[in-house]
Short mmCIF file of C-alpha atoms and ligand atoms in Angstrom, two decimals:
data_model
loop_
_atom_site.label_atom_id
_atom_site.label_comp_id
_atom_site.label_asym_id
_atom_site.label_seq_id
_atom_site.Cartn_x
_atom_site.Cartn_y
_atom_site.Cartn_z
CA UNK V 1 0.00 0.00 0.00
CA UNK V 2 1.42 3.90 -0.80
CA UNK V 3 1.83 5.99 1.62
CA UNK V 4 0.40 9.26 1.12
CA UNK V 5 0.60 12.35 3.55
CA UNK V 6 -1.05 15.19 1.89
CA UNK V 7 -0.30 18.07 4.62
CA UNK V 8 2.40 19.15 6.33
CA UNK V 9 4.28 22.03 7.00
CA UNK V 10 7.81 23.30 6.83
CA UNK V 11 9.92 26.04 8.25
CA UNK V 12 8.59 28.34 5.54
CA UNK V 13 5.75 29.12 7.90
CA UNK V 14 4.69 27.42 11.31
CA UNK V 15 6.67 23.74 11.04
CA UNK V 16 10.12 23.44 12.02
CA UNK V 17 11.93 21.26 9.82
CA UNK V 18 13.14 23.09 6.88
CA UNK V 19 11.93 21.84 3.13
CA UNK V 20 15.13 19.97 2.53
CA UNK V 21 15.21 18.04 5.90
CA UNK V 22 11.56 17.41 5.69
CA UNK V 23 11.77 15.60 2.33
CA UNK V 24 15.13 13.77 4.11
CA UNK V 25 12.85 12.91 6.90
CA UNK V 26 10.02 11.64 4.25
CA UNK V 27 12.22 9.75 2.27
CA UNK V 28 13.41 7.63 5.90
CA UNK V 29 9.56 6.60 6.55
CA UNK V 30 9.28 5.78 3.15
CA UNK V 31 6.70 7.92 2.30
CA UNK V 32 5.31 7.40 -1.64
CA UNK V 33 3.42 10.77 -2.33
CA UNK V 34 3.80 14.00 0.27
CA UNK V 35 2.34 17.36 -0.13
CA UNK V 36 3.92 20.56 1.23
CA UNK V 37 1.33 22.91 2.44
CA UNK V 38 2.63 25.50 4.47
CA UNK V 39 0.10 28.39 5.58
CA UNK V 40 -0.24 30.57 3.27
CA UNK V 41 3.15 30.39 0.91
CA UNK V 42 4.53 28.39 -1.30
CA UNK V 43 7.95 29.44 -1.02
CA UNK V 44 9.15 26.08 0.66
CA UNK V 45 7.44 24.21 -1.89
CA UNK V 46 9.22 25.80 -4.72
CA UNK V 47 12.37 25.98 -2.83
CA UNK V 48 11.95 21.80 -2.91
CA UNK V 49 11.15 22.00 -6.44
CA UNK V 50 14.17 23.68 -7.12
CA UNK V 51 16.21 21.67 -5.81
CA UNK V 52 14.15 18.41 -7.34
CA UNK V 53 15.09 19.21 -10.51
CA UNK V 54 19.29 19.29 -9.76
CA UNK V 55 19.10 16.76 -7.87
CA UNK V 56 16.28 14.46 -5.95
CA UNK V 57 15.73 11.24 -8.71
CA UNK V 58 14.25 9.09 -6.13
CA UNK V 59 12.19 9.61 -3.55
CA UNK V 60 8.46 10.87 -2.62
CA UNK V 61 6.27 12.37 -5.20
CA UNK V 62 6.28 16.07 -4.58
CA UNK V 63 2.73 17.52 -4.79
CA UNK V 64 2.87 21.22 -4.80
CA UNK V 65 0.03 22.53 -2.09
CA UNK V 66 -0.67 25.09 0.61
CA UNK V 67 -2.86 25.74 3.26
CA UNK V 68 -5.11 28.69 3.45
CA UNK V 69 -6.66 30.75 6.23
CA UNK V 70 -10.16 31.60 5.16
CA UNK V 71 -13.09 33.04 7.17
CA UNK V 72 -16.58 31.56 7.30
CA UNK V 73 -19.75 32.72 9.26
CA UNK V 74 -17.30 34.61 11.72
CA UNK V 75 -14.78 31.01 12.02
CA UNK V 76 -11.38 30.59 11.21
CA UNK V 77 -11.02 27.90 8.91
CA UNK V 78 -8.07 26.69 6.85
CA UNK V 79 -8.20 25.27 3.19
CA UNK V 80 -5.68 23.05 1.55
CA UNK V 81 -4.94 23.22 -1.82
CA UNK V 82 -3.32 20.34 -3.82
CA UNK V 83 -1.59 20.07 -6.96
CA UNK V 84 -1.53 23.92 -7.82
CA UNK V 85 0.99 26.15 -9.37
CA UNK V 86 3.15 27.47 -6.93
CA UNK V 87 4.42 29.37 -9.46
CA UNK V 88 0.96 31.42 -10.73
CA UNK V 89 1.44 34.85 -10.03
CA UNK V 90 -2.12 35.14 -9.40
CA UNK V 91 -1.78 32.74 -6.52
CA UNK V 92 1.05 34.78 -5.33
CA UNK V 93 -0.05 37.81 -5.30
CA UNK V 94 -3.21 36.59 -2.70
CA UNK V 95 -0.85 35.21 -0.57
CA UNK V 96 1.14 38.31 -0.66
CA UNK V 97 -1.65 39.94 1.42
CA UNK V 98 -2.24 37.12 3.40
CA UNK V 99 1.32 37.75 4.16
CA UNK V 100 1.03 41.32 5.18
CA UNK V 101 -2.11 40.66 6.92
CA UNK V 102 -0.58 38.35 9.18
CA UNK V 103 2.82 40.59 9.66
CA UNK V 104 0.26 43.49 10.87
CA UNK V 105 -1.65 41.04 13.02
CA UNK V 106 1.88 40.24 14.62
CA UNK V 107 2.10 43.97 15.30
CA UNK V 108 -1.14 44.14 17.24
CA UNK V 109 -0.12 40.89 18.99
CA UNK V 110 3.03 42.31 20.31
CA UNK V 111 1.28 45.31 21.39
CA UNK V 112 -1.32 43.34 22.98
CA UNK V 113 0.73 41.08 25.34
CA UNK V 114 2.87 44.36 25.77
CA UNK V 115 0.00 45.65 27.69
CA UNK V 116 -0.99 43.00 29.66
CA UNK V 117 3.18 43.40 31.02
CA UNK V 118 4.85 40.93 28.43
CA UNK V 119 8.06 42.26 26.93
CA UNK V 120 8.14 43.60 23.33
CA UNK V 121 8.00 40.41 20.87
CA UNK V 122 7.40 41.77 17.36
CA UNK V 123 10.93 42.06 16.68
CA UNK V 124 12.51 38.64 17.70
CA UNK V 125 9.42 36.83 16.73
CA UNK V 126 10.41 37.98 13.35
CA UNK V 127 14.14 37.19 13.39
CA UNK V 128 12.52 33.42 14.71
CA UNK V 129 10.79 33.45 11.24
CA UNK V 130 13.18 34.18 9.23
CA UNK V 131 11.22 35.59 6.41
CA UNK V 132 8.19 33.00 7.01
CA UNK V 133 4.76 34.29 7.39
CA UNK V 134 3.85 35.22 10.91
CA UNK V 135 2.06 32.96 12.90
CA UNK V 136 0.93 32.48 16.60
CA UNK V 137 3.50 29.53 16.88
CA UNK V 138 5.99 31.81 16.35
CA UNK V 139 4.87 34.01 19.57
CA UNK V 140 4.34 30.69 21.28
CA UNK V 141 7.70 29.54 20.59
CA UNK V 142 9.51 33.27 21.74
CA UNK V 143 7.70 33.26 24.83
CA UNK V 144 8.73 29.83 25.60
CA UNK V 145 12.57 30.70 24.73
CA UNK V 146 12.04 33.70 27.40
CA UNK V 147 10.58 30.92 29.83
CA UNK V 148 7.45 32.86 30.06
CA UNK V 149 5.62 30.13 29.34
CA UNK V 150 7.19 26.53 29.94
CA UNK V 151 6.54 25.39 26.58
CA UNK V 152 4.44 26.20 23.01
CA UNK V 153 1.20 24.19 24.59
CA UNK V 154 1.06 26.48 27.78
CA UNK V 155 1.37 30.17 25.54
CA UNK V 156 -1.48 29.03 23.52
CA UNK V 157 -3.59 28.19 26.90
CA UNK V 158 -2.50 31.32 28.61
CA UNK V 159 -1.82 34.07 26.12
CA UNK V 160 -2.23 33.23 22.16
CA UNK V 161 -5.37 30.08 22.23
CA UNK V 162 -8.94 31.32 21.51
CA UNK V 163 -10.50 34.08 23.69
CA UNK V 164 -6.55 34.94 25.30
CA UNK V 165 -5.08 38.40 24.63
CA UNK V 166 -3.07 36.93 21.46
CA UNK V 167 -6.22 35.79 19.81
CA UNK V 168 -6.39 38.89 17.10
CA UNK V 169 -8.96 38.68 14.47
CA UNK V 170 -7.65 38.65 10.99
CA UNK V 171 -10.45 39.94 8.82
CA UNK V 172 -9.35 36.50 6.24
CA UNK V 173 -10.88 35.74 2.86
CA UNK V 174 -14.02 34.06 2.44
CA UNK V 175 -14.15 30.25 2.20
CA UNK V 176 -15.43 31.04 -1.24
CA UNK V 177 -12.33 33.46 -2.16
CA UNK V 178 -9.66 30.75 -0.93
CA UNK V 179 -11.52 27.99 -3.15
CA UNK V 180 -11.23 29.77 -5.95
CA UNK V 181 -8.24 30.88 -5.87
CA UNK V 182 -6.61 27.46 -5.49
CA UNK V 183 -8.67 26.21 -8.35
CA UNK V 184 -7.76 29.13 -10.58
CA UNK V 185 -4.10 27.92 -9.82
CA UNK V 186 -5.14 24.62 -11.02
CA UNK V 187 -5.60 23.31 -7.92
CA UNK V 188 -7.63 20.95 -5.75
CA UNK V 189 -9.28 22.76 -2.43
CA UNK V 190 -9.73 20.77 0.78
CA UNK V 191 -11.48 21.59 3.43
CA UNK V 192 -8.88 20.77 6.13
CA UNK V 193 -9.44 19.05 9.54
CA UNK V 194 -13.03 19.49 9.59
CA UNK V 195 -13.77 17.94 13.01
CA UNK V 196 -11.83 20.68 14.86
CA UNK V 197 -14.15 23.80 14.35
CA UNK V 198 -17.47 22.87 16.17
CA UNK V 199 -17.69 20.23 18.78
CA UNK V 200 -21.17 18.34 17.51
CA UNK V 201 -21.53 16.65 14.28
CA UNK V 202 -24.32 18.93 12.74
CA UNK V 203 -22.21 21.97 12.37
CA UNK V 204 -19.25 20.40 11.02
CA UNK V 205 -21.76 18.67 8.24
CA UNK V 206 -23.13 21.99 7.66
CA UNK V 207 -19.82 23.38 6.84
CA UNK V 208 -18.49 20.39 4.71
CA UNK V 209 -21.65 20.94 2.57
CA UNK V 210 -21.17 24.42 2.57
CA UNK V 211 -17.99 23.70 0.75
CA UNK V 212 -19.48 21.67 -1.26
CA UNK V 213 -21.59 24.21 -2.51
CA UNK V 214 -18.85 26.78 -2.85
CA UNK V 215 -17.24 24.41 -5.38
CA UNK V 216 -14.77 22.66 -3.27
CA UNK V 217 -13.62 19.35 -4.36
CA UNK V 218 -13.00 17.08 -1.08
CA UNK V 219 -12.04 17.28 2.68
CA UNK V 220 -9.98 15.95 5.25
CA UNK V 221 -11.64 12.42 6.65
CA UNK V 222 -8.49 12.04 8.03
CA UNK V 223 -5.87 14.44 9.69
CA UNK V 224 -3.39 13.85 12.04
CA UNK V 225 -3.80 11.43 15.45
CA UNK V 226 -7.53 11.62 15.71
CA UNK V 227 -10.22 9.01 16.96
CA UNK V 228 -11.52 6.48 14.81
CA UNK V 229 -15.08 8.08 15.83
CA UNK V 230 -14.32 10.92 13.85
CA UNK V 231 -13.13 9.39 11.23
CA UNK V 232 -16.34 7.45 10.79
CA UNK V 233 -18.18 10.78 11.21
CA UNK V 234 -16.40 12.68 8.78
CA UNK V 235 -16.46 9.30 6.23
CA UNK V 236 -20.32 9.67 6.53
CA UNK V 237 -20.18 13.53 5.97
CA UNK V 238 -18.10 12.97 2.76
CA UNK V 239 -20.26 10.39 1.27
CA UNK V 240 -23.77 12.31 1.84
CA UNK V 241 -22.01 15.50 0.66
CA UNK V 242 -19.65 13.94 -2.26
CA UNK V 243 -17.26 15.52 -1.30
CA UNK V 244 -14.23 13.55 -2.20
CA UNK V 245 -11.54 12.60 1.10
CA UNK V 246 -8.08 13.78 1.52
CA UNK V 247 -5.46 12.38 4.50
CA UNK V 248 -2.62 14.00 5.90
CA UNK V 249 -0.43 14.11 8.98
CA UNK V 250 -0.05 17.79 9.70
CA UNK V 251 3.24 17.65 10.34
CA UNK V 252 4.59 20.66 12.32
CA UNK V 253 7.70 18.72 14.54
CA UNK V 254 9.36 15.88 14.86
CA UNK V 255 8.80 16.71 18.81
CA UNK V 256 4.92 15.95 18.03
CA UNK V 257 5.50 11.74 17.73
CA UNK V 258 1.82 11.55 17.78
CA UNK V 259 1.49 13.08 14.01
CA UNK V 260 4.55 12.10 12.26
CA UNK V 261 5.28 11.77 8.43
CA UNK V 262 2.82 9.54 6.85
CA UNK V 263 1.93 8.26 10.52
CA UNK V 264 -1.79 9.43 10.52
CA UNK V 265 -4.81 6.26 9.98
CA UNK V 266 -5.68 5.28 6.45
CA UNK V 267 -8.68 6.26 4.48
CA UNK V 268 -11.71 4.55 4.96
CA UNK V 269 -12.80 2.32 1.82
CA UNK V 270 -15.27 3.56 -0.40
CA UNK V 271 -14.79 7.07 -0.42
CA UNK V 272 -12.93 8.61 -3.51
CA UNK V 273 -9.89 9.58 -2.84
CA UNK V 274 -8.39 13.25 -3.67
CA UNK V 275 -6.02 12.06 -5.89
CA UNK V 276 -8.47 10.62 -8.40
CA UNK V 277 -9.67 13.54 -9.00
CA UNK V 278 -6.62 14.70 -10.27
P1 AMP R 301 -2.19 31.15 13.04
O1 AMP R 301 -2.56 30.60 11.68
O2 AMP R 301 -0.96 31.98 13.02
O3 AMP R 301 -3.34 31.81 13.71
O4 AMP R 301 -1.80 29.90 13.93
C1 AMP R 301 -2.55 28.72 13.87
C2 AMP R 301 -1.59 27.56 14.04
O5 AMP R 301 -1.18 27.48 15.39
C3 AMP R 301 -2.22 26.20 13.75
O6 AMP R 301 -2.10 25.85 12.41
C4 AMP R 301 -1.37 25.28 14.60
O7 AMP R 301 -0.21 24.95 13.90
C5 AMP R 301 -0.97 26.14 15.78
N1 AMP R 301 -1.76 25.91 17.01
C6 AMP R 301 -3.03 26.30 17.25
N2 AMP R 301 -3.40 25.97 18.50
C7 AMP R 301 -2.34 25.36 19.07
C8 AMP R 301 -2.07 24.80 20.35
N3 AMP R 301 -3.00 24.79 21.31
N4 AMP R 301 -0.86 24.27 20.58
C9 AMP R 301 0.09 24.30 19.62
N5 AMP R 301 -0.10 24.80 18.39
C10 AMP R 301 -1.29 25.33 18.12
FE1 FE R 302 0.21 25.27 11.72
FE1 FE R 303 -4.79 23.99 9.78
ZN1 ZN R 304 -1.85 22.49 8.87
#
């Protein structure tokens, strides 16, 4: 059987492996087809692809992706896109200001925790990044080098997770905006981890047939370490919605055992799978 992780991230935004030690890392768990889909850029995708054509011959099939932050009915919710042209200036151009919207959102979050008696983090958490789009993981990862917070998992729960003084609303695209860009780039948009916006089944149905509607073409029945009940929920949801199913690890660490390379569940039978849509 192939092994197929179709999200992960880099050092080119929130992961920490860069591109080339990720595909080194890939090629060791014998993965057969991984997508790179960093938030919002491509830039460690085509840094890979680069480098693919001097001098990778063997190894994983690289599928060029990314993962978008979109907005719907007031929620935060990401969209993978697969095989797309990292390369479309079009593309780039919307992830230019997804870029700048997330450098001024670091801004505010600086300014925030600087209120509530944190040091100034703008700077630093930019020299972290090293060019890569601001994230919270970032912040989470400063504070944590300042031993403000004892590691990433406790600044989310005190300062950066939903409702804490980090939390700063983007004003992102609309679910319908990040769809069609990465089909205008050629590419395949998946709704990613769908279980982890609502806790109840109904809501999370409602949005997968949402993005149905919008013209999306499948979503996540599998990301990451989750329970086999919501795998069999979200099997259901893409079934009764046709929506087509995706799988990937989201791969930020290697510190994070519990969603390696490749090491998420497989796909339930009987659902098409993204990559026949291709
Ligand atoms: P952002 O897109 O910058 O708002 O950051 C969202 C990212 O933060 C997610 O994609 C995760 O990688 C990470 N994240 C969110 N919540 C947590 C958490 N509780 N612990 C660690 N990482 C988290
Ligand atoms: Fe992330
Ligand atoms: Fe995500
Ligand atoms: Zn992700």
């Amino acid at each position: 059987m192939k092994i197929l992780d179709l999200h992960c991230h880099t050092d080119a935004s929130d992961g920490e492996l860069s591109p080339a030690t990720l595909w080194q890392r890939a090629i060791e768990r014998q993965i057969d087809v991984i997508a790179i889909t960093d938030h919002d850029t491509t830039a460690g995708v085509r840094s890979l692809m680069a480098r693919a054509a001097e001098d990778v011959v063997s190894g994983p099939e690289l599928v060029p992706g990314v993962e978008i932050s979109a907005t719907d009915s007031g929620h935060v919710v990401h969209v993978v896109g697969l095989w797309l042209d990292p390369h479309s200036d079009a593309l780039e151009s919307f992830l230019g200001r997804q870029q700048s919207a997330r450098d001024e959102r670091a801004i505010a979050i600086s300014k925030k925790l600087e209120s509530k008696g944190l040091p100034e983090t703008y700077t630093a958490v930019r020299e972290l990044a090293a060019g890569s789009p601001l994230g919270r993981p970032h912040f989470a990862r400063h504070l944590t080098e300042l031993g403000i917070t004892p590691n990433v998992g406790a600044a989310f729960k005190r300062w950066l997770g939903k409702g804490k003084p980090g939390d700063i609303d983007i004003a992102w695209p609309s679910l319908a905006a990040a769809i069609q860009h990465i089909q205008a780039a050629g590419g395949l948009a998946v709704l990613a981890h769908p279980s982890k916006y609502f806790s109840g089944f109904s809501k999370c149905y409602e949005l997968c047939q949402r993005f149905k509607e919008l013209g999306g073409d499948a979503m996540e029945v599998v990301n990451g370490a989750q329970t086999v009940k919501v795998t069999r929920d979200l099997a259901k949801i893409a079934e009764r919605v046709g929506l087509a199913a995706s799988t990937g690890s989201d791969f930020h660490s290697p510190a994070q055992t519990w969603c390696d390379l490749g090491s998420q569940p497989g796909l339930p039978e009987a659902l098409t799978p993204v990559w026949q849509l291709r």
